[in-house]
């Protein structure tokens, strides 16, 4: 399941029981559109084990600033409220899935 990350709900997901993967993106970003279906597929595969959040950098600029997001897509991997890994740019499903597995 994918969730929309906003300034209002981010802390709840960040400090939740499940690991959190945040996909920072924007509507105008071509590489983001390549990553999006991969995140959707992995969100379904890891439903109940990992929360996958989509964070539009233009709508939630406070969160993007907090994580110093300079390039998109950027995918941040969090466990216990802490960043444990980060990927910048588009990558293959296999590369993303390796990171998902490492969170478990």
mmCIF file with all atom_site columns, C-alpha atoms in Angstrom:
data_model
loop_
_atom_site.group_PDB
_atom_site.id
_atom_site.type_symbol
_atom_site.label_atom_id
_atom_site.label_alt_id
_atom_site.label_comp_id
_atom_site.label_asym_id
_atom_site.label_entity_id
_atom_site.label_seq_id
_atom_site.pdbx_PDB_ins_code
_atom_site.Cartn_x
_atom_site.Cartn_y
_atom_site.Cartn_z
_atom_site.occupancy
_atom_site.B_iso_or_equiv
_atom_site.pdbx_formal_charge
_atom_site.auth_seq_id
_atom_site.auth_comp_id
_atom_site.auth_asym_id
_atom_site.auth_atom_id
_atom_site.pdbx_PDB_model_num
ATOM 1   C CA . UNK A 1 1   ? 0.000  0.000  0.000   1.00 0.00 ? 1   UNK A CA 1
ATOM 2   C CA . UNK A 1 2   ? 1.254  3.439  -0.917  1.00 0.00 ? 2   UNK A CA 1
ATOM 3   C CA . UNK A 1 3   ? 0.437  6.449  1.219   1.00 0.00 ? 3   UNK A CA 1
ATOM 4   C CA . UNK A 1 4   ? 0.672  10.139 0.440   1.00 0.00 ? 4   UNK A CA 1
ATOM 5   C CA . UNK A 1 5   ? 3.224  11.781 2.723   1.00 0.00 ? 5   UNK A CA 1
ATOM 6   C CA . UNK A 1 6   ? 2.289  15.298 3.812   1.00 0.00 ? 6   UNK A CA 1
ATOM 7   C CA . UNK A 1 7   ? 3.649  17.795 6.301   1.00 0.00 ? 7   UNK A CA 1
ATOM 8   C CA . UNK A 1 8   ? 0.744  16.820 8.569   1.00 0.00 ? 8   UNK A CA 1
ATOM 9   C CA . UNK A 1 9   ? 1.163  13.019 8.589   1.00 0.00 ? 9   UNK A CA 1
ATOM 10  C CA . UNK A 1 10  ? 4.897  12.513 8.105   1.00 0.00 ? 10  UNK A CA 1
ATOM 11  C CA . UNK A 1 11  ? 5.826  12.190 11.791  1.00 0.00 ? 11  UNK A CA 1
ATOM 12  C CA . UNK A 1 12  ? 3.176  9.499  12.280  1.00 0.00 ? 12  UNK A CA 1
ATOM 13  C CA . UNK A 1 13  ? 4.591  7.362  9.459   1.00 0.00 ? 13  UNK A CA 1
ATOM 14  C CA . UNK A 1 14  ? 8.203  8.165  10.362  1.00 0.00 ? 14  UNK A CA 1
ATOM 15  C CA . UNK A 1 15  ? 7.726  6.915  13.921  1.00 0.00 ? 15  UNK A CA 1
ATOM 16  C CA . UNK A 1 16  ? 5.409  4.028  13.029  1.00 0.00 ? 16  UNK A CA 1
ATOM 17  C CA . UNK A 1 17  ? 6.028  0.371  13.796  1.00 0.00 ? 17  UNK A CA 1
ATOM 18  C CA . UNK A 1 18  ? 6.885  -0.543 10.195  1.00 0.00 ? 18  UNK A CA 1
ATOM 19  C CA . UNK A 1 19  ? 9.936  0.589  8.219   1.00 0.00 ? 19  UNK A CA 1
ATOM 20  C CA . UNK A 1 20  ? 9.204  3.523  5.904   1.00 0.00 ? 20  UNK A CA 1
ATOM 21  C CA . UNK A 1 21  ? 10.325 4.066  2.320   1.00 0.00 ? 21  UNK A CA 1
ATOM 22  C CA . UNK A 1 22  ? 9.736  7.619  1.064   1.00 0.00 ? 22  UNK A CA 1
ATOM 23  C CA . UNK A 1 23  ? 9.753  8.315  -2.662  1.00 0.00 ? 23  UNK A CA 1
ATOM 24  C CA . UNK A 1 24  ? 10.431 12.046 -3.173  1.00 0.00 ? 24  UNK A CA 1
ATOM 25  C CA . UNK A 1 25  ? 9.064  13.072 -6.570  1.00 0.00 ? 25  UNK A CA 1
ATOM 26  C CA . UNK A 1 26  ? 7.318  15.782 -8.609  1.00 0.00 ? 26  UNK A CA 1
ATOM 27  C CA . UNK A 1 27  ? 4.701  15.668 -11.356 1.00 0.00 ? 27  UNK A CA 1
ATOM 28  C CA . UNK A 1 28  ? 7.028  17.246 -13.939 1.00 0.00 ? 28  UNK A CA 1
ATOM 29  C CA . UNK A 1 29  ? 9.920  14.820 -13.294 1.00 0.00 ? 29  UNK A CA 1
ATOM 30  C CA . UNK A 1 30  ? 10.450 12.241 -16.061 1.00 0.00 ? 30  UNK A CA 1
ATOM 31  C CA . UNK A 1 31  ? 12.685 9.860  -14.069 1.00 0.00 ? 31  UNK A CA 1
ATOM 32  C CA . UNK A 1 32  ? 10.135 10.022 -11.223 1.00 0.00 ? 32  UNK A CA 1
ATOM 33  C CA . UNK A 1 33  ? 7.519  8.626  -13.593 1.00 0.00 ? 33  UNK A CA 1
ATOM 34  C CA . UNK A 1 34  ? 9.871  5.696  -14.287 1.00 0.00 ? 34  UNK A CA 1
ATOM 35  C CA . UNK A 1 35  ? 10.309 4.957  -10.568 1.00 0.00 ? 35  UNK A CA 1
ATOM 36  C CA . UNK A 1 36  ? 6.644  5.362  -9.632  1.00 0.00 ? 36  UNK A CA 1
ATOM 37  C CA . UNK A 1 37  ? 5.320  2.022  -10.991 1.00 0.00 ? 37  UNK A CA 1
ATOM 38  C CA . UNK A 1 38  ? 8.233  0.211  -9.331  1.00 0.00 ? 38  UNK A CA 1
ATOM 39  C CA . UNK A 1 39  ? 7.342  1.764  -5.966  1.00 0.00 ? 39  UNK A CA 1
ATOM 40  C CA . UNK A 1 40  ? 3.672  0.852  -6.479  1.00 0.00 ? 40  UNK A CA 1
ATOM 41  C CA . UNK A 1 41  ? 4.564  -2.760 -7.238  1.00 0.00 ? 41  UNK A CA 1
ATOM 42  C CA . UNK A 1 42  ? 6.932  -3.044 -4.267  1.00 0.00 ? 42  UNK A CA 1
ATOM 43  C CA . UNK A 1 43  ? 4.390  -1.358 -1.981  1.00 0.00 ? 43  UNK A CA 1
ATOM 44  C CA . UNK A 1 44  ? 1.907  -4.113 -2.852  1.00 0.00 ? 44  UNK A CA 1
ATOM 45  C CA . UNK A 1 45  ? 4.495  -6.876 -2.484  1.00 0.00 ? 45  UNK A CA 1
ATOM 46  C CA . UNK A 1 46  ? 5.664  -5.653 0.947   1.00 0.00 ? 46  UNK A CA 1
ATOM 47  C CA . UNK A 1 47  ? 2.244  -4.580 2.231   1.00 0.00 ? 47  UNK A CA 1
ATOM 48  C CA . UNK A 1 48  ? 2.093  -5.150 5.997   1.00 0.00 ? 48  UNK A CA 1
ATOM 49  C CA . UNK A 1 49  ? 5.895  -5.243 6.239   1.00 0.00 ? 49  UNK A CA 1
ATOM 50  C CA . UNK A 1 50  ? 6.997  -1.851 4.877   1.00 0.00 ? 50  UNK A CA 1
ATOM 51  C CA . UNK A 1 51  ? 5.089  1.407  4.384   1.00 0.00 ? 51  UNK A CA 1
ATOM 52  C CA . UNK A 1 52  ? 5.815  3.106  1.054   1.00 0.00 ? 52  UNK A CA 1
ATOM 53  C CA . UNK A 1 53  ? 5.137  6.825  0.990   1.00 0.00 ? 53  UNK A CA 1
ATOM 54  C CA . UNK A 1 54  ? 5.017  9.197  -1.960  1.00 0.00 ? 54  UNK A CA 1
ATOM 55  C CA . UNK A 1 55  ? 6.146  12.719 -1.113  1.00 0.00 ? 55  UNK A CA 1
ATOM 56  C CA . UNK A 1 56  ? 5.594  15.451 -3.705  1.00 0.00 ? 56  UNK A CA 1
ATOM 57  C CA . UNK A 1 57  ? 8.505  17.852 -3.102  1.00 0.00 ? 57  UNK A CA 1
ATOM 58  C CA . UNK A 1 58  ? 6.406  20.823 -4.182  1.00 0.00 ? 58  UNK A CA 1
ATOM 59  C CA . UNK A 1 59  ? 3.534  20.050 -1.810  1.00 0.00 ? 59  UNK A CA 1
ATOM 60  C CA . UNK A 1 60  ? 5.658  18.984 1.170   1.00 0.00 ? 60  UNK A CA 1
ATOM 61  C CA . UNK A 1 61  ? 8.679  21.237 0.783   1.00 0.00 ? 61  UNK A CA 1
ATOM 62  C CA . UNK A 1 62  ? 9.323  21.223 4.562   1.00 0.00 ? 62  UNK A CA 1
ATOM 63  C CA . UNK A 1 63  ? 9.994  17.486 4.463   1.00 0.00 ? 63  UNK A CA 1
ATOM 64  C CA . UNK A 1 64  ? 12.114 17.785 1.316   1.00 0.00 ? 64  UNK A CA 1
ATOM 65  C CA . UNK A 1 65  ? 14.175 20.495 3.036   1.00 0.00 ? 65  UNK A CA 1
ATOM 66  C CA . UNK A 1 66  ? 14.544 18.400 6.203   1.00 0.00 ? 66  UNK A CA 1
ATOM 67  C CA . UNK A 1 67  ? 16.065 15.580 4.138   1.00 0.00 ? 67  UNK A CA 1
ATOM 68  C CA . UNK A 1 68  ? 18.073 17.986 1.957   1.00 0.00 ? 68  UNK A CA 1
ATOM 69  C CA . UNK A 1 69  ? 16.490 16.625 -1.214  1.00 0.00 ? 69  UNK A CA 1
ATOM 70  C CA . UNK A 1 70  ? 18.305 18.315 -4.091  1.00 0.00 ? 70  UNK A CA 1
ATOM 71  C CA . UNK A 1 71  ? 17.625 15.845 -6.898  1.00 0.00 ? 71  UNK A CA 1
ATOM 72  C CA . UNK A 1 72  ? 14.579 13.769 -7.652  1.00 0.00 ? 72  UNK A CA 1
ATOM 73  C CA . UNK A 1 73  ? 13.659 11.042 -7.644  1.00 0.00 ? 73  UNK A CA 1
ATOM 74  C CA . UNK A 1 74  ? 15.237 10.360 -4.262  1.00 0.00 ? 74  UNK A CA 1
ATOM 75  C CA . UNK A 1 75  ? 14.112 7.354  -2.253  1.00 0.00 ? 75  UNK A CA 1
ATOM 76  C CA . UNK A 1 76  ? 14.844 7.386  1.483   1.00 0.00 ? 76  UNK A CA 1
ATOM 77  C CA . UNK A 1 77  ? 14.766 4.186  3.542   1.00 0.00 ? 77  UNK A CA 1
ATOM 78  C CA . UNK A 1 78  ? 13.913 4.572  7.241   1.00 0.00 ? 78  UNK A CA 1
ATOM 79  C CA . UNK A 1 79  ? 13.759 2.230  10.199  1.00 0.00 ? 79  UNK A CA 1
ATOM 80  C CA . UNK A 1 80  ? 12.848 3.222  13.760  1.00 0.00 ? 80  UNK A CA 1
ATOM 81  C CA . UNK A 1 81  ? 12.539 6.848  12.648  1.00 0.00 ? 81  UNK A CA 1
ATOM 82  C CA . UNK A 1 82  ? 16.113 6.996  11.339  1.00 0.00 ? 82  UNK A CA 1
ATOM 83  C CA . UNK A 1 83  ? 17.436 7.132  7.776   1.00 0.00 ? 83  UNK A CA 1
ATOM 84  C CA . UNK A 1 84  ? 19.328 3.917  7.043   1.00 0.00 ? 84  UNK A CA 1
ATOM 85  C CA . UNK A 1 85  ? 19.811 4.290  3.282   1.00 0.00 ? 85  UNK A CA 1
ATOM 86  C CA . UNK A 1 86  ? 19.094 6.567  0.333   1.00 0.00 ? 86  UNK A CA 1
ATOM 87  C CA . UNK A 1 87  ? 18.993 6.219  -3.452  1.00 0.00 ? 87  UNK A CA 1
ATOM 88  C CA . UNK A 1 88  ? 19.121 9.178  -5.834  1.00 0.00 ? 88  UNK A CA 1
ATOM 89  C CA . UNK A 1 89  ? 17.909 8.797  -9.397  1.00 0.00 ? 89  UNK A CA 1
ATOM 90  C CA . UNK A 1 90  ? 16.063 6.104  -11.274 1.00 0.00 ? 90  UNK A CA 1
ATOM 91  C CA . UNK A 1 91  ? 17.174 2.498  -10.847 1.00 0.00 ? 91  UNK A CA 1
ATOM 92  C CA . UNK A 1 92  ? 15.970 -0.990 -11.669 1.00 0.00 ? 92  UNK A CA 1
ATOM 93  C CA . UNK A 1 93  ? 13.324 -2.807 -9.675  1.00 0.00 ? 93  UNK A CA 1
ATOM 94  C CA . UNK A 1 94  ? 16.006 -5.267 -8.542  1.00 0.00 ? 94  UNK A CA 1
ATOM 95  C CA . UNK A 1 95  ? 18.121 -2.468 -7.038  1.00 0.00 ? 95  UNK A CA 1
ATOM 96  C CA . UNK A 1 96  ? 15.145 -1.053 -5.153  1.00 0.00 ? 96  UNK A CA 1
ATOM 97  C CA . UNK A 1 97  ? 14.091 -4.494 -3.982  1.00 0.00 ? 97  UNK A CA 1
ATOM 98  C CA . UNK A 1 98  ? 17.575 -5.109 -2.521  1.00 0.00 ? 98  UNK A CA 1
ATOM 99  C CA . UNK A 1 99  ? 17.064 -2.007 -0.382  1.00 0.00 ? 99  UNK A CA 1
ATOM 100 C CA . UNK A 1 100 ? 13.578 -3.153 0.657   1.00 0.00 ? 100 UNK A CA 1
ATOM 101 C CA . UNK A 1 101 ? 14.978 -6.551 1.710   1.00 0.00 ? 101 UNK A CA 1
ATOM 102 C CA . UNK A 1 102 ? 17.668 -4.849 3.786   1.00 0.00 ? 102 UNK A CA 1
ATOM 103 C CA . UNK A 1 103 ? 14.946 -3.046 5.790   1.00 0.00 ? 103 UNK A CA 1
ATOM 104 C CA . UNK A 1 104 ? 13.367 -6.304 6.947   1.00 0.00 ? 104 UNK A CA 1
#
